Amino acid sequence: MAHSGINVLFAGQNFSRLLGGLWISAKISIVALVIGILLGVLLGALRTVKNPLLRTILRLYLEFFRIVPTVVLLFLFYYILPKNFNVNLNAQAVAMLVFALWVAAEMSDIVRGALISVPQHQKEAGLAIGLNGPQLYRYVLLPQAVGLMIPATINLMTRVIKTTSLLLLISVMDVVNIGQQIIEANRQQYPDGAFWIYGLIFILYFLLCYPLSAWARRLEQRQNNNA
Amino acid sequence: MKKRTRLIAAFLALVTLFGLFASFAQPAQAAETTSLSAIKKRGTIKIAVFGDLPPYGWVDKNGKRQGYDIALAKQVGKDLGVKVKYVQVNADSRVDALNSNKVDLVLANFTVTPERKQVISFAKAYMKVSIGVISPKSKPITKVSQLKGKDLIVNKGTTAEQYFTKNSKGATLQKYDSKTQQFNALKNGRAAALADDNSYLYAWVKNNPKYTVGIKHLGPNQYIAPGIKKGNTSLLKWTNKEITKLNNNGFFDKNYNQNLKPYFGSDVTAKDIVIK
């Protein structure tokens, strides 16, 4: 009787429902990260270009997404903007869009920081052998910046995965949302069900995030060996 | 110094940008996408429901939605001849979900209040709740006059607290912070009775058979009704007709017996909850 709450996890389809929720969280994170990182690299490169107007616009974009809390952004894109502009995206699409824009903003700063810390003489050497602007970025600056970007990027990835727990506010059936459904459905019968459900969710998030950290460590080591 | 002015300038630019957004923004045409004909054409009605409030709207272990509100939603879909798409919402996103056209109808234990009436429309109510008073079966309190000179437990922030604070009826109030605390206090004999929303009390008494809901209704009734976007008259009219029809054919009694009775126990009858 002492640990009866664990029964909640395996009653009916509860376990597979939680995994289904985890898949939604993972899917949204992956799509947002792929789009966001690609866009972020582009924006980051543009931010090192010496054009005051472009720089100001990109800076404002970054500050907007960095300062405004993700919850507010989600509400803004899901409830407020559709009301005003008559566009209606479903909740998952909104989640992917908001997260991708957020990742792109944060990523642009990571990329910019990495690019400007590539030694100046590398750039000059590249120009000296006749590379043009895009070629300079493609062959000289970005490859050397990647190693510098990895720790912060992985950190951003795990943050995005963890932030998917906010998505229940805009009706996305993510793993936390389904966990709460299960807890409340069993509150009468198993008052300690919450402990087991949140325990399992903790493990699931860990399983999602830990491989990323391990991967980051390997990439960093490889980078160091190459250097 | 220069840096600071630039920062301020950037901030002002952002604010202006927002202002521009807001000024371009036109309120979406009300009822354009949620009107009755649009729903029928689409073949689905989007209904906001709770997923974590048994016995009104919850999800069973097989992932199926269950509850009093869900049964009503299913019936609405059936009578409209369209499929039902459930959108799970939280208490504080019910109004926004309607106003941003995310849903056509809210069936999520939605209590009618004057504040909400200003921003959305309510159809005919389908359920009523009010304040109830529980007391030990051995010393039952069945009339308000019996409370005179006795101690009464209430939970802070509830309608019961508001009601008795305004008019104590001669009782001394003991105010507690949580449901757990207030029920424990009653069990320990700290007071003669406890007042709270009657729907809570029915469910609690079911598990604590030594107590009884001596006073089932007190003060003004509060009504639970379907929420509809303001201006969506076609759906509002249809829903009103639907509620009347379901009332007449005994649907709500059946729904009560199926979904609420197992939670509320035999102390309560459909009459206490269902509106006639």
Coordinates of C-alpha atoms in Angstrom, one line a residue:
Chain A
M1 CA 0.0 0.0 0.0
A2 CA 2.9 2.3 0.8
H3 CA 3.9 2.8 -2.8
S4 CA 0.5 2.4 -4.4
G5 CA 1.0 5.6 -6.4
I6 CA 3.4 3.8 -8.8
N7 CA 0.4 1.8 -10.1
V8 CA -0.8 5.0 -11.7
L9 CA 2.1 5.0 -14.1
F10 CA 1.2 1.6 -15.6
A11 CA -2.6 1.7 -15.4
G12 CA -4.2 1.5 -18.8
Q13 CA -2.3 3.5 -21.4
N14 CA -0.9 6.0 -19.0
F15 CA 2.7 5.1 -19.8
S16 CA 2.4 5.3 -23.5
R17 CA 0.4 8.5 -23.2
L18 CA 3.3 10.1 -21.3
L19 CA 5.7 8.9 -24.0
G20 CA 3.4 10.3 -26.6
G21 CA 3.6 13.6 -24.8
L22 CA 7.3 13.4 -24.6
W23 CA 7.4 12.9 -28.4
I24 CA 5.4 16.1 -28.9
S25 CA 7.9 18.0 -26.7
A26 CA 10.8 16.5 -28.6
K27 CA 9.3 17.1 -32.0
I28 CA 8.6 20.8 -31.3
S29 CA 12.1 21.2 -29.8
I30 CA 13.8 19.5 -32.8
V31 CA 12.0 21.5 -35.5
A32 CA 12.5 24.8 -33.6
L33 CA 16.2 24.0 -33.0
V34 CA 16.9 23.1 -36.6
I35 CA 15.2 26.2 -38.1
G36 CA 16.4 28.4 -35.3
I37 CA 20.0 27.4 -35.5
L38 CA 20.2 27.7 -39.3
L39 CA 18.5 31.1 -39.1
G40 CA 20.6 32.1 -36.1
V41 CA 23.9 31.3 -37.9
L42 CA 22.8 33.5 -40.8
L43 CA 21.7 36.4 -38.6
G44 CA 24.9 36.0 -36.5
A45 CA 27.0 36.3 -39.5
L46 CA 25.0 39.4 -40.7
R47 CA 25.6 41.0 -37.3
T48 CA 29.3 41.1 -37.9
V49 CA 28.8 43.1 -41.1
K50 CA 29.5 46.8 -40.7
N51 CA 26.1 48.2 -41.6
P52 CA 24.6 50.3 -38.8
L53 CA 21.0 49.9 -40.0
L54 CA 21.2 46.2 -40.3
R55 CA 23.0 45.9 -37.0
T56 CA 20.4 48.0 -35.2
I57 CA 17.5 45.9 -36.6
L58 CA 19.1 42.6 -35.7
R59 CA 20.0 43.9 -32.2
L60 CA 16.4 44.9 -31.6
Y61 CA 15.3 41.5 -32.7
L62 CA 17.7 39.8 -30.3
E63 CA 16.8 42.0 -27.4
F64 CA 13.1 41.6 -28.0
F65 CA 13.2 37.8 -27.9
R66 CA 15.8 37.8 -25.1
I67 CA 13.9 40.2 -22.8
V68 CA 10.3 39.2 -23.3
P69 CA 9.6 36.0 -21.3
T70 CA 8.7 32.9 -23.4
V71 CA 5.3 32.6 -21.7
V72 CA 4.4 36.1 -22.9
L73 CA 5.7 35.3 -26.4
L74 CA 3.6 32.2 -26.5
F75 CA 0.5 34.0 -25.4
L76 CA 1.2 36.8 -27.8
F77 CA 1.5 34.6 -30.8
Y78 CA -1.3 32.2 -29.8
Y79 CA -4.0 34.4 -28.4
I80 CA -3.3 38.0 -29.1
L81 CA -1.9 38.2 -32.7
P82 CA -4.5 35.9 -34.3
K83 CA -7.2 38.0 -32.8
N84 CA -5.8 41.1 -34.5
F85 CA -4.5 39.7 -37.8
N86 CA -7.0 36.9 -38.4
V87 CA -4.4 34.3 -38.9
N88 CA -5.0 31.1 -37.1
L89 CA -2.2 28.6 -36.6
N90 CA -2.6 25.5 -34.5
A91 CA -0.9 25.3 -31.1
Q92 CA 2.0 23.2 -32.2
A93 CA 2.8 25.4 -35.2
V94 CA 2.8 28.4 -32.9
A95 CA 5.0 26.7 -30.4
M96 CA 7.5 25.8 -33.2
L97 CA 7.4 29.3 -34.6
V98 CA 7.9 31.0 -31.3
F99 CA 10.7 28.7 -30.2
A100 CA 12.4 28.9 -33.6
L101 CA 12.4 32.7 -33.5
W102 CA 13.7 32.7 -29.9
V103 CA 16.5 30.2 -30.8
A104 CA 17.4 32.3 -33.8
A105 CA 17.7 35.4 -31.7
E106 CA 19.9 33.7 -29.0
M107 CA 21.9 31.8 -31.6
S108 CA 22.7 35.0 -33.5
D109 CA 24.4 36.4 -30.4
I110 CA 26.3 33.1 -29.8
V111 CA 27.5 33.1 -33.5
R112 CA 28.4 36.8 -33.5
G113 CA 30.4 36.3 -30.3
A114 CA 32.2 33.3 -31.7
L115 CA 32.9 35.0 -35.1
I116 CA 34.5 38.1 -33.6
S117 CA 36.7 36.0 -31.4
V118 CA 38.4 34.3 -34.4
P119 CA 41.8 36.0 -34.5
Q120 CA 42.0 39.0 -36.8
H121 CA 45.0 37.6 -38.7
Q122 CA 42.9 34.6 -39.9
K123 CA 40.6 37.0 -41.6
E124 CA 43.4 39.0 -43.1
A125 CA 45.1 35.8 -44.3
G126 CA 41.8 34.8 -46.0
L127 CA 41.5 38.1 -47.7
A128 CA 45.1 37.9 -48.8
I129 CA 44.5 34.7 -50.7
G130 CA 41.6 36.3 -52.5
L131 CA 38.5 35.0 -50.8
N132 CA 35.5 37.2 -51.1
G133 CA 33.1 37.9 -48.3
P134 CA 30.8 34.9 -48.3
Q135 CA 33.8 32.6 -49.0
L136 CA 35.7 34.1 -46.0
Y137 CA 32.8 33.2 -43.7
R138 CA 32.3 29.7 -45.3
Y139 CA 36.0 28.6 -45.3
V140 CA 37.7 30.6 -42.6
L141 CA 35.6 32.2 -40.0
L142 CA 32.7 29.8 -39.4
P143 CA 34.7 26.6 -39.2
Q144 CA 36.9 28.1 -36.6
A145 CA 34.0 29.7 -34.7
V146 CA 32.1 26.4 -34.5
G147 CA 34.2 25.1 -31.6
L148 CA 33.6 28.3 -29.7
M149 CA 29.8 28.1 -30.3
I150 CA 29.2 24.5 -29.2
P151 CA 29.0 24.8 -25.4
A152 CA 26.6 27.8 -25.5
T153 CA 24.5 26.1 -28.3
I154 CA 24.1 22.9 -26.4
N155 CA 23.1 24.9 -23.3
L156 CA 20.5 26.6 -25.5
M157 CA 19.2 23.2 -26.8
T158 CA 18.6 21.9 -23.3
R159 CA 16.9 25.1 -22.3
V160 CA 14.6 24.8 -25.2
I161 CA 13.7 21.3 -24.4
K162 CA 13.0 22.2 -20.8
T163 CA 11.0 25.2 -21.8
T164 CA 8.5 23.0 -23.7
S165 CA 6.9 22.5 -20.3
L166 CA 5.4 25.9 -20.7
L167 CA 3.4 24.8 -23.7
L168 CA 0.6 23.5 -21.7
L169 CA -0.5 27.1 -21.4
I170 CA -1.4 27.2 -25.1
S171 CA -3.1 23.8 -25.1
V172 CA -0.3 21.7 -26.5
M173 CA -0.6 18.2 -25.1
D174 CA 3.1 17.9 -24.0
V175 CA 4.4 15.5 -21.4
V176 CA 3.7 17.8 -18.4
N177 CA 0.2 18.4 -19.5
I178 CA -0.6 14.7 -19.8
G179 CA 1.1 14.1 -16.5
Q180 CA -1.3 16.6 -14.9
Q181 CA -4.3 14.9 -16.5
I182 CA -3.2 11.6 -15.0
I183 CA -2.5 13.1 -11.6
E184 CA -5.9 14.8 -11.4
A185 CA -7.8 11.8 -12.7
N186 CA -6.3 9.7 -9.9
R187 CA -6.3 12.2 -7.1
Q188 CA -9.0 10.5 -5.1
Q189 CA -7.6 7.0 -5.4
Y190 CA -3.9 7.7 -5.3
P191 CA -3.1 11.0 -3.6
D192 CA 0.7 10.3 -4.0
G193 CA 0.5 9.7 -7.7
A194 CA 1.9 13.2 -8.4
F195 CA 5.2 12.1 -6.9
W196 CA 5.6 9.2 -9.3
I197 CA 4.3 11.0 -12.4
Y198 CA 6.7 14.0 -11.8
G199 CA 9.5 11.5 -11.0
L200 CA 9.0 9.8 -14.3
I201 CA 8.8 13.1 -16.2
F202 CA 12.1 14.1 -14.5
I203 CA 13.7 10.9 -15.9
L204 CA 12.2 11.4 -19.3
Y205 CA 13.6 15.0 -19.6
F206 CA 16.9 13.7 -18.4
L207 CA 17.0 11.0 -21.1
L208 CA 16.2 13.7 -23.6
C209 CA 18.9 16.2 -22.4
Y210 CA 21.7 14.0 -21.3
P211 CA 22.7 12.6 -24.7
L212 CA 23.0 16.2 -25.9
S213 CA 25.5 17.1 -23.1
A214 CA 27.5 13.9 -23.9
W215 CA 27.5 14.8 -27.6
A216 CA 28.6 18.3 -26.8
R217 CA 31.5 17.0 -24.8
R218 CA 32.6 14.7 -27.6
L219 CA 32.4 17.4 -30.2
E220 CA 34.5 19.7 -28.0
Q221 CA 37.1 17.0 -27.5
R222 CA 37.3 16.4 -31.2
Q223 CA 37.7 20.1 -31.8
N224 CA 40.5 20.3 -29.3
N225 CA 42.3 17.4 -30.9
N226 CA 42.0 19.0 -34.3
A227 CA 43.4 22.2 -33.1
Chain B
M1 CA 26.8 58.3 -21.6
K2 CA 26.6 57.7 -25.3
K3 CA 25.9 54.1 -24.8
R4 CA 23.0 54.9 -22.5
T5 CA 21.3 57.2 -24.9
R6 CA 21.6 54.6 -27.6
L7 CA 20.0 52.0 -25.4
I8 CA 17.2 54.4 -24.6
A9 CA 16.7 55.1 -28.3
A10 CA 16.6 51.4 -29.0
F11 CA 14.0 50.9 -26.3
L12 CA 11.9 53.7 -27.7
A13 CA 12.1 52.2 -31.1
L14 CA 10.8 49.0 -29.8
V15 CA 7.9 50.6 -28.1
T16 CA 7.1 52.5 -31.3
L17 CA 7.2 49.2 -33.2
F18 CA 4.7 47.7 -30.8
G19 CA 2.5 50.8 -31.1
L20 CA 2.5 50.4 -34.9
F21 CA 1.6 46.7 -34.5
A22 CA -1.3 47.7 -32.3
S23 CA -2.6 50.5 -34.5
F24 CA -2.6 48.3 -37.6
A25 CA -4.4 45.6 -35.7
Q26 CA -8.1 45.4 -36.6
P27 CA -10.3 43.3 -34.4
A28 CA -11.1 40.1 -36.3
Q29 CA -14.6 40.0 -37.7
A30 CA -16.6 38.6 -34.8
A31 CA -18.3 35.3 -35.5
E32 CA -16.7 35.1 -39.0
T33 CA -15.1 31.8 -38.4
T34 CA -17.2 30.5 -35.4
S35 CA -20.7 31.2 -36.6
L36 CA -23.2 28.3 -36.8
S37 CA -23.0 28.1 -40.6
A38 CA -19.2 28.1 -40.5
I39 CA -19.1 25.3 -38.0
K40 CA -21.5 23.2 -40.1
K41 CA -19.6 23.9 -43.3
R42 CA -16.3 22.9 -41.5
G43 CA -17.9 19.7 -40.1
T44 CA -16.2 20.2 -36.7
I45 CA -16.9 22.2 -33.7
K46 CA -14.0 23.2 -31.5
I47 CA -14.9 23.0 -27.8
A48 CA -12.7 24.1 -25.0
V49 CA -12.7 21.7 -22.1
F50 CA -10.8 21.0 -18.9
G51 CA -8.5 17.9 -18.8
D52 CA -7.8 17.9 -15.1
L53 CA -11.1 18.5 -13.2
P54 CA -12.9 15.3 -12.4
P55 CA -15.8 14.8 -12.5
Y56 CA -16.5 17.7 -14.9
G57 CA -13.7 17.3 -17.5
W58 CA -10.9 14.9 -17.2
V59 CA -9.0 12.1 -19.1
D60 CA -9.2 8.5 -18.1
K61 CA -6.4 6.0 -18.1
N62 CA -7.0 5.1 -21.7
G63 CA -6.6 8.6 -22.9
K64 CA -10.4 9.1 -23.4
R65 CA -12.0 12.4 -22.3
Q66 CA -14.7 11.9 -19.6
G67 CA -17.0 13.9 -17.4
Y68 CA -20.1 16.0 -17.2
D69 CA -19.0 18.7 -19.5
I70 CA -17.6 16.2 -22.0
A71 CA -20.9 14.3 -22.2
L72 CA -22.6 17.6 -23.0
A73 CA -20.0 18.4 -25.6
K74 CA -20.5 15.0 -27.3
Q75 CA -24.3 15.6 -27.3
V76 CA -23.8 19.1 -28.8
G77 CA -21.7 17.6 -31.6
K78 CA -24.2 14.9 -32.3
D79 CA -27.2 17.3 -32.4
L80 CA -25.3 19.7 -34.7
G81 CA -24.2 16.8 -36.9
V82 CA -20.6 17.7 -36.7
K83 CA -17.4 16.1 -35.2
V84 CA -16.2 17.5 -31.9
K85 CA -12.6 18.7 -31.6
Y86 CA -11.5 19.2 -28.0
V87 CA -9.1 21.9 -27.0
Q88 CA -7.8 21.5 -23.5
V89 CA -7.7 24.8 -21.7
N90 CA -6.8 26.2 -18.3
A91 CA -9.1 28.2 -16.2
D92 CA -7.5 31.5 -17.1
S93 CA -7.3 30.9 -20.8
R94 CA -10.9 30.2 -21.4
V95 CA -11.8 33.8 -22.4
D96 CA -8.8 34.2 -24.6
A97 CA -9.4 31.0 -26.4
L98 CA -12.9 32.2 -27.3
N99 CA -11.8 35.7 -28.4
S100 CA -9.0 34.5 -30.5
N101 CA -11.2 32.0 -32.3
K102 CA -9.3 29.0 -31.0
V103 CA -12.6 27.5 -30.0
D104 CA -16.2 28.0 -30.8
L105 CA -17.7 27.0 -27.5
V106 CA -16.4 26.7 -23.9
L107 CA -17.8 23.9 -21.8
A108 CA -15.3 24.0 -19.0
N109 CA -17.2 24.4 -15.7
F110 CA -17.5 28.1 -16.7
T111 CA -19.1 30.1 -13.9
V112 CA -21.2 33.1 -15.0
T113 CA -19.8 36.3 -13.5
P114 CA -20.6 40.0 -14.3
E115 CA -16.9 40.6 -15.2
R116 CA -16.9 37.7 -17.8
K117 CA -20.2 38.8 -19.2
Q118 CA -18.5 42.0 -20.3
V119 CA -16.1 40.2 -22.6
I120 CA -18.0 37.1 -23.7
S121 CA -21.5 35.8 -23.9
F122 CA -23.0 33.0 -21.9
A123 CA -25.7 30.7 -23.2
K124 CA -28.4 29.3 -20.9
A125 CA -26.9 27.8 -17.7
Y126 CA -26.9 24.0 -17.4
M127 CA -25.7 23.6 -13.8
K128 CA -25.9 25.5 -10.5
V129 CA -23.7 25.6 -7.5
S130 CA -24.0 27.5 -4.3
I131 CA -22.7 27.5 -0.8
G132 CA -23.4 24.5 1.4
V133 CA -22.8 23.8 5.0
I134 CA -21.6 20.4 6.4
S135 CA -21.8 19.2 10.0
P136 CA -21.5 15.9 11.9
K137 CA -24.4 13.6 11.4
S138 CA -24.7 13.4 15.2
K139 CA -25.2 17.1 15.5
P140 CA -26.6 18.2 12.2
I141 CA -27.0 21.8 11.3
T142 CA -29.9 22.1 8.8
K143 CA -30.9 25.8 9.2
V144 CA -28.8 28.9 9.2
S145 CA -30.4 30.0 12.5
Q146 CA -28.7 27.0 14.2
L147 CA -25.3 28.6 13.5
K148 CA -25.9 31.4 16.0
G149 CA -23.3 31.5 18.7
K150 CA -21.3 28.6 17.1
D151 CA -18.0 28.4 15.3
L152 CA -18.0 28.1 11.5
I153 CA -15.1 27.1 9.3
V154 CA -14.5 28.7 5.9
N155 CA -11.7 28.6 3.4
K156 CA -10.1 31.9 2.5
G157 CA -10.9 33.2 -1.0
T158 CA -14.1 31.2 -1.5
T159 CA -17.6 32.5 -2.1
A160 CA -18.5 31.0 1.3
E161 CA -16.0 33.2 3.0
Q162 CA -17.3 36.3 1.2
Y163 CA -20.8 35.4 2.0
F164 CA -20.3 34.8 5.7
T165 CA -18.0 37.7 6.2
K166 CA -20.7 40.1 4.9
N167 CA -23.3 38.5 7.0
S168 CA -22.1 36.2 9.7
K169 CA -25.6 35.2 10.9
G170 CA -24.3 35.2 14.5
A171 CA -21.6 32.6 13.8
T172 CA -17.9 33.1 14.7
L173 CA -15.8 32.5 11.6
Q174 CA -12.6 30.4 11.6
K175 CA -10.7 31.1 8.4
Y176 CA -8.2 28.5 6.9
D177 CA -5.8 28.7 4.0
S178 CA -6.4 25.4 2.3
K179 CA -9.0 22.7 1.8
T180 CA -6.9 20.2 3.7
Q181 CA -6.6 22.4 6.7
Q182 CA -10.3 23.3 6.9
F183 CA -11.4 19.7 6.6
N184 CA -8.9 18.6 9.3
A185 CA -10.2 21.3 11.6
L186 CA -13.7 20.1 11.2
K187 CA -12.7 16.5 11.9
N188 CA -10.8 17.6 15.0
G189 CA -14.0 19.2 16.3
R190 CA -12.8 22.8 16.2
A191 CA -16.2 24.1 15.0
A192 CA -19.8 23.1 14.7
A193 CA -19.9 23.3 10.9
L194 CA -18.0 24.1 7.7
A195 CA -19.2 26.2 4.7
D196 CA -17.8 25.9 1.1
D197 CA -18.9 25.3 -2.5
N198 CA -21.5 22.6 -2.3
S199 CA -20.1 20.6 -5.1
Y200 CA -16.8 20.2 -3.1
L201 CA -18.8 19.2 0.0
Y202 CA -20.8 16.6 -1.8
A203 CA -17.7 14.8 -2.9
W204 CA -16.0 15.1 0.5
V205 CA -19.0 13.8 2.4
K206 CA -19.0 10.8 0.1
N207 CA -15.6 9.8 1.6
N208 CA -16.4 10.9 5.1
P209 CA -19.8 9.3 5.9
K210 CA -19.9 10.7 9.5
Y211 CA -20.7 14.1 8.1
T212 CA -23.7 15.4 6.2
V213 CA -24.4 18.4 3.9
G214 CA -27.1 19.7 6.3
I215 CA -27.6 23.0 4.3
K216 CA -27.3 22.3 0.6
H217 CA -28.0 25.8 -0.8
L218 CA -27.2 29.1 0.8
G219 CA -27.0 32.6 -0.7
P220 CA -27.2 33.3 -4.4
N221 CA -26.8 30.4 -6.8
Q222 CA -23.9 30.5 -9.1
Y223 CA -24.5 29.2 -12.6
I224 CA -22.3 27.2 -14.9
A225 CA -23.0 28.0 -18.6
P226 CA -21.6 27.5 -22.1
G227 CA -19.3 30.4 -23.1
I228 CA -19.6 31.8 -26.6
K229 CA -17.8 34.7 -28.3
K230 CA -19.5 38.0 -28.1
G231 CA -21.4 38.8 -31.3
N232 CA -21.8 35.1 -32.3
T233 CA -25.5 35.3 -32.2
S234 CA -26.2 32.3 -34.4
L235 CA -24.3 29.9 -32.2
L236 CA -25.7 31.5 -29.0
K237 CA -29.3 31.1 -30.2
W238 CA -28.7 27.5 -31.2
T239 CA -27.0 26.6 -27.9
N240 CA -29.8 28.2 -25.9
K241 CA -32.3 26.1 -27.8
E242 CA -30.1 23.0 -27.4
I243 CA -29.9 23.4 -23.6
T244 CA -33.7 23.9 -23.3
K245 CA -34.2 20.8 -25.4
L246 CA -31.7 18.7 -23.4
N247 CA -33.4 19.9 -20.2
N248 CA -36.8 18.7 -21.4
N249 CA -35.7 15.3 -22.6
G250 CA -33.9 14.5 -19.4
F251 CA -30.4 14.5 -20.8
F252 CA -28.9 16.3 -17.8
D253 CA -30.5 13.9 -15.3
K254 CA -29.0 11.0 -17.2
N255 CA -25.6 12.8 -17.4
Y256 CA -25.7 13.6 -13.7
N257 CA -26.3 9.9 -12.8
Q258 CA -23.6 8.8 -15.1
N259 CA -20.8 11.3 -14.3
L260 CA -21.5 13.1 -11.1
K261 CA -23.4 10.7 -8.9
P262 CA -20.5 8.3 -8.4
Y263 CA -18.5 11.3 -7.0
F264 CA -21.2 12.9 -5.0
G265 CA -22.8 10.0 -3.2
S266 CA -26.4 9.6 -2.2
D267 CA -26.7 12.7 -0.2
V268 CA -27.3 14.7 -3.3
T269 CA -29.9 14.3 -6.0
A270 CA -29.8 15.6 -9.6
K271 CA -32.2 18.3 -8.5
D272 CA -29.5 20.0 -6.5
I273 CA -27.2 20.4 -9.5
V274 CA -29.3 20.3 -12.6
I275 CA -31.3 23.3 -13.5
K276 CA -35.0 22.8 -14.3

